Amino acid sequence: MARSLSKPARTSLLPWLGLAFVIILCDQLTKIAILRVFSYGESVSLTSFFNLVLVYNLGAAFSFLASAGGWQRWALTALGLGAALVIIYMLQRHGTQRLFCTALAFILGGALGNVIDRLAYGHVIDFLDFHLNAWHFPAFNLADSAITLGAILLIFDELRRVRHGSR
């Protein structure tokens, strides 16, 4: 029996890049609004468990590498751009897999949203602060939320594939 050497079905990148663009736009607009309304470190309590606060993150998730001396800005920017290129390739190659591509588009939008911050400001702007009494989860932004949601969707997609036996 001969093996098929045909390429996987491809669809337009536009829907996925459009979704990533919407995420970038929402992320950047919320960051601009926070920058205009808040001064650094200012916090406003909205509920008993949620504040808006303006903080800067020089590092990666949970401020990892924040005190590394400056090189991390360029390393994390390069990592984000490299990830974006890989994601675009995967979107082009697997464009018919809706959940998989939705997850990748969320990650792409979030990664590029934070890359824009690193290039424009030298740090990432964070402003969402969830807490329980005195314990605060590290502040984050919409780009971080999109990356997290994308990762969750990737896991869900893979579990669904394994369950259905499709690869």
XYZ file of N, CA and C in Angstrom:
501
model
N 0.837 -1.173 0.000
C 0.000 0.000 0.000
C 0.887 1.244 0.000
N 0.677 2.147 -0.911
C 1.511 3.342 -1.026
C 1.087 4.380 -0.004
N 2.085 5.043 0.557
C 1.819 6.120 1.514
C 1.557 7.411 0.761
N 0.644 8.172 1.262
C 0.328 9.453 0.644
C 1.384 10.477 1.042
N 1.899 11.178 0.078
C 2.876 12.219 0.346
C 2.259 13.607 0.250
N 0.948 13.648 0.232
C 0.288 14.946 0.114
C 0.486 15.755 1.388
N 0.475 17.051 1.210
C 0.644 17.967 2.337
C -0.671 18.065 3.098
N -0.588 18.418 4.403
C -1.825 18.602 5.162
C -2.659 19.741 4.570
N -3.946 19.652 4.770
C -4.836 20.698 4.268
C -4.486 22.023 4.931
N -4.468 23.080 4.133
C -4.152 24.403 4.649
C -5.343 25.317 4.433
N -5.510 26.206 5.344
C -6.544 27.218 5.196
C -5.881 28.578 5.312
N -6.653 29.590 5.140
C -6.141 30.942 5.247
C -5.668 31.235 6.669
N -4.589 31.969 6.756
C -4.086 32.423 8.058
C -4.910 33.583 8.607
N -5.670 34.238 7.739
C -6.348 35.478 8.136
C -7.242 35.355 9.377
N -8.078 34.325 9.496
C -8.910 34.267 10.710
C -8.068 34.172 11.985
N -6.997 33.402 11.920
C -6.168 33.196 13.114
C -5.338 34.433 13.420
N -4.796 35.057 12.386
C -4.047 36.298 12.599
C -4.986 37.417 13.035
N -6.221 37.386 12.524
C -7.220 38.368 12.959
C -7.535 38.226 14.431
N -7.700 36.988 14.896
C -7.954 36.754 16.323
C -6.767 37.224 17.158
N -5.558 36.909 16.728
C -4.364 37.361 17.445
C -4.307 38.884 17.475
N -4.671 39.529 16.362
C -4.669 40.988 16.297
C -5.669 41.591 17.289
N -6.852 41.006 17.379
C -7.856 41.500 18.332
C -7.319 41.399 19.764
N -6.642 40.310 20.071
C -6.062 40.137 21.402
C -4.989 41.193 21.654
N -4.124 41.410 20.677
C -3.088 42.439 20.811
C -3.730 43.803 21.017
N -4.745 44.120 20.222
C -5.423 45.414 20.320
C -6.036 45.618 21.705
N -6.769 44.633 22.189
C -7.384 44.739 23.530
C -6.315 44.882 24.609
N -5.254 44.088 24.491
C -4.154 44.152 25.453
C -3.531 45.537 25.473
N -3.192 46.054 24.311
C -2.520 47.346 24.245
C -3.438 48.494 24.673
N -4.708 48.440 24.302
C -5.642 49.500 24.716
C -5.826 49.531 26.230
N -5.914 48.357 26.858
C -6.057 48.337 28.323
C -4.786 48.850 28.992
N -3.630 48.516 28.444
C -2.372 49.003 29.027
C -2.239 50.514 28.866
N -2.626 51.040 27.725
C -2.582 52.491 27.508
C -3.523 53.187 28.484
N -4.717 52.635 28.671
C -5.673 53.233 29.612
C -5.111 53.251 31.030
N -4.533 52.148 31.453
C -3.960 52.083 32.807
C -2.818 53.091 32.950
N -1.955 53.186 31.936
C -0.842 54.139 31.983
C -1.322 55.586 32.088
N -2.455 55.876 31.467
C -2.971 57.251 31.497
C -3.675 57.588 32.805
N -4.238 56.582 33.460
C -5.042 56.841 34.648
C -4.245 56.649 35.944
N -3.306 55.720 35.950
C -2.578 55.365 37.162
C -1.143 55.860 37.108
N -0.600 56.135 38.279
C 0.840 56.347 38.381
C 1.445 55.039 38.905
N 2.747 54.862 38.668
C 3.396 53.602 39.028
C 3.134 53.255 40.499
N 2.701 52.029 40.735
C 2.453 51.540 42.091
C 1.078 51.871 42.637
N 0.342 52.738 41.968
C -0.994 53.113 42.437
C -1.937 51.925 42.289
N -2.812 51.772 43.277
C -3.737 50.647 43.298
C -5.125 51.134 43.677
N -6.132 50.586 43.012
C -7.523 50.888 43.335
C -8.241 49.567 43.569
N -8.843 49.441 44.737
C -9.581 48.228 45.083
C -10.959 48.267 44.431
N -11.273 47.217 43.666
C -12.577 47.135 43.009
C -13.513 46.162 43.715
N -12.956 45.111 44.288
C -13.738 44.147 45.076
C -12.866 43.721 46.255
N -13.389 42.833 47.057
C -12.616 42.337 48.209
C -11.468 41.426 47.787
N -11.422 41.059 46.490
C -10.382 40.143 46.020
C -9.666 40.632 44.749
N -9.999 41.841 44.277
C -9.428 42.305 43.014
C -9.124 43.794 43.046
N -7.900 44.131 42.617
C -7.466 45.521 42.493
C -6.963 45.766 41.077
N -7.030 47.011 40.672
C -6.270 47.465 39.520
C -5.033 48.153 40.071
N -3.884 47.845 39.507
C -2.626 48.408 39.986
C -1.686 48.539 38.792
N -0.864 49.570 38.797
C 0.116 49.712 37.729
C 1.478 49.284 38.242
N 1.980 48.193 37.692
C 3.331 47.720 38.006
C 4.026 47.321 36.716
N 5.342 47.288 36.770
C 6.149 46.910 35.619
C 6.862 45.605 35.915
N 6.931 44.758 34.908
C 7.629 43.487 35.038
C 8.794 43.483 34.050
N 10.006 43.495 34.592
C 11.203 43.479 33.748
C 11.556 42.068 33.292
N 10.928 41.069 33.906
C 11.256 39.680 33.600
C 10.145 38.983 32.853
N 10.066 37.687 33.103
C 9.044 36.846 32.476
C 7.964 36.562 33.517
N 7.261 35.457 33.368
C 6.183 35.096 34.288
C 6.671 35.109 35.737
N 5.842 35.654 36.614
C 6.135 35.744 38.042
C 7.437 36.505 38.302
N 7.776 37.447 37.428
C 8.974 38.283 37.511
C 10.275 37.495 37.429
N 10.212 36.294 36.860
C 11.418 35.494 36.660
C 12.410 36.291 35.818
N 13.634 36.396 36.249
C 14.721 37.137 35.608
C 14.561 38.656 35.706
N 13.672 39.154 36.542
C 13.426 40.594 36.616
C 14.673 41.373 37.024
N 15.534 40.789 37.819
C 16.726 41.505 38.278
C 17.991 41.013 37.566
N 17.856 40.568 36.335
C 18.982 39.979 35.605
C 19.927 41.008 34.995
N 19.633 42.280 35.086
C 20.584 43.281 34.627
C 20.305 43.905 33.268
N 19.227 43.550 32.601
C 18.849 44.190 31.348
C 18.888 43.298 30.126
N 19.738 42.295 30.106
C 19.828 41.415 28.937
C 18.532 40.659 28.705
N 17.764 40.437 29.787
C 16.533 39.653 29.666
C 15.504 40.340 28.769
N 15.549 41.665 28.687
C 14.612 42.383 27.799
C 14.759 41.867 26.376
N 15.993 41.771 25.907
C 16.245 41.369 24.527
C 16.088 39.867 24.342
N 16.476 39.103 25.337
C 16.319 37.645 25.246
C 14.841 37.267 25.216
N 14.041 37.897 26.070
C 12.606 37.584 26.111
C 11.890 38.113 24.867
N 12.365 39.236 24.335
C 11.813 39.753 23.075
C 12.107 38.772 21.941
N 13.353 38.313 21.864
C 13.729 37.343 20.824
C 12.953 36.049 20.987
N 12.773 35.594 22.217
C 12.004 34.379 22.475
C 10.554 34.557 22.017
N 9.953 35.699 22.330
C 8.581 35.968 21.908
C 8.435 36.023 20.399
N 9.393 36.657 19.729
C 9.340 36.732 18.265
C 9.581 35.362 17.629
N 10.494 34.596 18.202
C 10.737 33.243 17.707
C 9.514 32.363 17.871
N 8.874 32.461 19.029
C 7.649 31.696 19.263
C 6.567 32.110 18.282
N 6.481 33.406 17.980
C 5.475 33.897 17.031
C 5.697 33.284 15.651
N 6.939 33.197 15.223
C 7.227 32.607 13.908
C 6.846 31.126 13.873
N 7.168 30.402 14.927
C 6.803 28.976 14.993
C 5.283 28.827 14.997
N 4.603 29.671 15.747
C 3.142 29.596 15.820
C 2.515 29.897 14.458
N 3.017 30.896 13.769
C 2.480 31.218 12.436
C 2.674 30.041 11.490
N 3.833 29.404 11.552
C 4.072 28.204 10.738
C 3.055 27.117 11.079
N 2.826 26.900 12.373
C 1.881 25.859 12.792
C 0.455 26.212 12.394
N 0.094 27.481 12.464
C -1.238 27.907 12.031
C -1.430 27.635 10.544
N -0.407 27.893 9.775
C -0.491 27.663 8.332
C -0.601 26.170 8.034
N 0.113 25.384 8.777
C 0.169 23.936 8.531
C -1.078 23.207 9.031
N -1.670 23.703 10.107
C -2.796 23.006 10.743
C -4.053 23.876 10.795
N -4.231 24.730 9.802
C -5.314 25.708 9.810
C -6.717 25.156 9.891
N -6.904 23.878 9.602
C -8.251 23.300 9.658
C -8.626 22.800 11.056
N -7.666 22.757 11.952
C -7.933 22.289 13.319
C -8.330 23.489 14.182
N -9.613 23.702 14.283
C -10.132 24.946 14.873
C -9.704 25.188 16.313
N -9.859 24.217 17.178
C -9.512 24.433 18.582
C -8.011 24.638 18.740
N -7.236 23.828 18.061
C -5.779 23.936 18.107
C -5.332 25.327 17.639
N -5.894 25.785 16.536
C -5.510 27.085 15.994
C -6.032 28.242 16.837
N -7.179 28.083 17.438
C -7.676 29.109 18.354
C -6.709 29.258 19.523
N -6.263 28.138 20.074
C -5.292 28.157 21.175
C -4.007 28.855 20.737
N -3.511 28.493 19.563
C -2.278 29.111 19.071
C -2.453 30.608 18.828
N -3.609 31.019 18.318
C -3.864 32.442 18.068
C -3.887 33.223 19.381
N -4.452 32.638 20.429
C -4.445 33.286 21.741
C -3.014 33.452 22.242
N -2.213 32.409 22.116
C -0.817 32.477 22.563
C -0.048 33.493 21.723
N -0.271 33.489 20.426
C 0.395 34.434 19.527
C 0.061 35.877 19.916
N -1.212 36.165 20.083
C -1.621 37.520 20.460
C -1.035 37.951 21.790
N -1.051 37.051 22.759
C -0.486 37.380 24.064
C 1.013 37.591 24.006
N 1.700 36.714 23.312
C 3.160 36.837 23.210
C 3.547 38.148 22.532
N 2.875 38.470 21.440
C 3.204 39.710 20.728
C 2.785 40.953 21.517
N 1.704 40.854 22.284
C 1.321 41.969 23.149
C 2.415 42.308 24.145
N 3.023 41.291 24.741
C 4.105 41.534 25.685
C 5.405 41.927 24.987
N 5.639 41.434 23.774
C 6.816 41.854 23.001
C 6.721 43.352 22.698
N 5.537 43.809 22.342
C 5.345 45.242 22.063
C 5.733 46.057 23.289
N 5.309 45.628 24.478
C 5.679 46.336 25.712
C 7.190 46.383 25.899
N 7.838 45.240 25.717
C 9.294 45.190 25.924
C 10.011 46.130 24.956
N 9.555 46.169 23.713
C 10.188 47.048 22.729
C 9.880 48.519 23.007
N 8.640 48.832 23.374
C 8.221 50.223 23.559
C 8.660 50.811 24.899
N 8.614 50.000 25.963
C 8.847 50.533 27.308
C 10.051 49.920 28.024
N 10.518 48.783 27.561
C 11.612 48.104 28.250
C 11.143 47.164 29.341
N 9.830 47.057 29.509
C 9.224 46.186 30.515
C 7.795 45.887 30.095
N 7.182 44.928 30.770
C 5.780 44.594 30.516
C 4.918 45.313 31.545
N 3.812 45.851 31.087
C 2.880 46.560 31.963
C 1.867 45.556 32.499
N 1.791 45.443 33.814
C 0.827 44.561 34.471
C -0.119 45.404 35.306
N -1.368 44.957 35.436
C -2.338 45.774 36.167
C -3.464 44.995 36.834
N -3.589 43.720 36.578
C -4.653 42.920 37.202
C -4.092 42.257 38.450
N -4.666 42.575 39.603
C -4.138 42.119 40.891
C -5.234 41.398 41.675
N -5.162 40.070 41.678
C -6.094 39.266 42.473
C -5.442 38.908 43.792
N -6.241 38.911 44.862
C -5.662 38.656 46.185
C -6.683 38.014 47.115
N -6.170 37.415 48.143
C -6.974 36.856 49.223
C -6.365 37.372 50.503
N -7.056 38.310 51.141
C -6.531 39.003 52.315
C -5.185 39.629 51.966
N -4.108 39.233 52.628
C -2.798 39.841 52.376
C -2.019 39.115 51.279
N -2.492 37.947 50.832
C -1.783 37.197 49.793
C -2.206 37.700 48.415
N -1.240 38.103 47.608
C -1.497 38.612 46.265
C -0.882 37.690 45.227
N -1.688 37.285 44.255
C -1.156 36.601 43.076
C -0.365 37.649 42.309
N 0.748 37.307 41.674
C 1.490 38.330 40.923
C 0.593 39.020 39.890
N 0.729 40.333 39.809
C -0.081 41.102 38.854
C 0.220 40.626 37.433
N -0.788 40.724 36.574
C -0.655 40.276 35.193
C -1.494 41.161 34.295
N -1.589 40.823 33.015
C -2.309 41.648 32.048
C -3.130 40.764 31.114
N -3.788 41.374 30.137
C -4.617 40.596 29.204
C -3.772 39.680 28.315
N -2.573 40.111 27.951
C -1.700 39.250 27.148
C -1.366 37.967 27.911
N -1.044 38.118 29.188
C -0.752 36.941 30.017
C -1.975 36.030 30.103
N -3.140 36.643 30.228
C -4.379 35.863 30.293
C -4.614 35.101 29.003
N -4.336 35.726 27.867
C -4.514 35.067 26.566
C -3.548 33.897 26.419
N -2.300 34.082 26.857
C -1.319 32.996 26.806
C -1.781 31.830 27.669
N -2.255 32.129 28.859
C -2.729 31.082 29.774
C -3.930 30.356 29.199
N -4.899 31.109 28.683
C -6.080 30.491 28.081
C -5.684 29.642 26.876
N -4.763 30.138 26.066
C -4.282 29.363 24.924
C -3.638 28.056 25.361
N -2.841 28.106 26.410
C -2.197 26.886 26.921
C -3.240 25.892 27.422
N -4.253 26.391 28.120
C -5.332 25.513 28.607
C -6.066 24.876 27.430
N -6.338 25.658 26.401
C -7.011 25.123 25.210
C -6.149 24.088 24.496
N -4.831 24.297 24.460
C -3.933 23.300 23.863
C -3.998 21.976 24.617
N -3.992 22.056 25.928
C -4.081 20.840 26.747
C -5.417 20.150 26.508
N -6.487 20.929 26.517
C -7.822 20.361 26.275
C -7.888 19.701 24.900
N -7.331 20.372 23.887
C -7.336 19.833 22.530
C -6.569 18.513 22.474
N -5.434 18.462 23.119
C -4.638 17.228 23.107
C -5.354 16.109 23.855
N -5.945 16.406 24.995
C -6.691 15.383 25.738
C -7.878 14.868 24.917
N -8.524 15.760 24.224
C -9.652 15.379 23.362
C -9.177 14.467 22.234
N -8.042 14.795 21.645
C -7.480 13.972 20.571
C -7.110 12.584 21.071
N -6.460 12.517 22.232
C -6.058 11.228 22.802
C -7.291 10.393 23.115
N -8.302 11.033 23.665
C -9.535 10.326 24.016
C -10.218 9.731 22.790
N -10.189 10.471 21.681
C -10.828 10.019 20.443
C -9.889 9.192 19.560
N -8.640 9.042 20.008
C -7.705 8.206 19.271
C -7.217 8.800 17.972
N -7.393 10.099 17.784
C -6.930 10.705 16.537
C -5.595 11.402 16.770
N -4.775 11.360 15.806
C -3.446 11.990 15.884
C -3.196 12.805 14.678
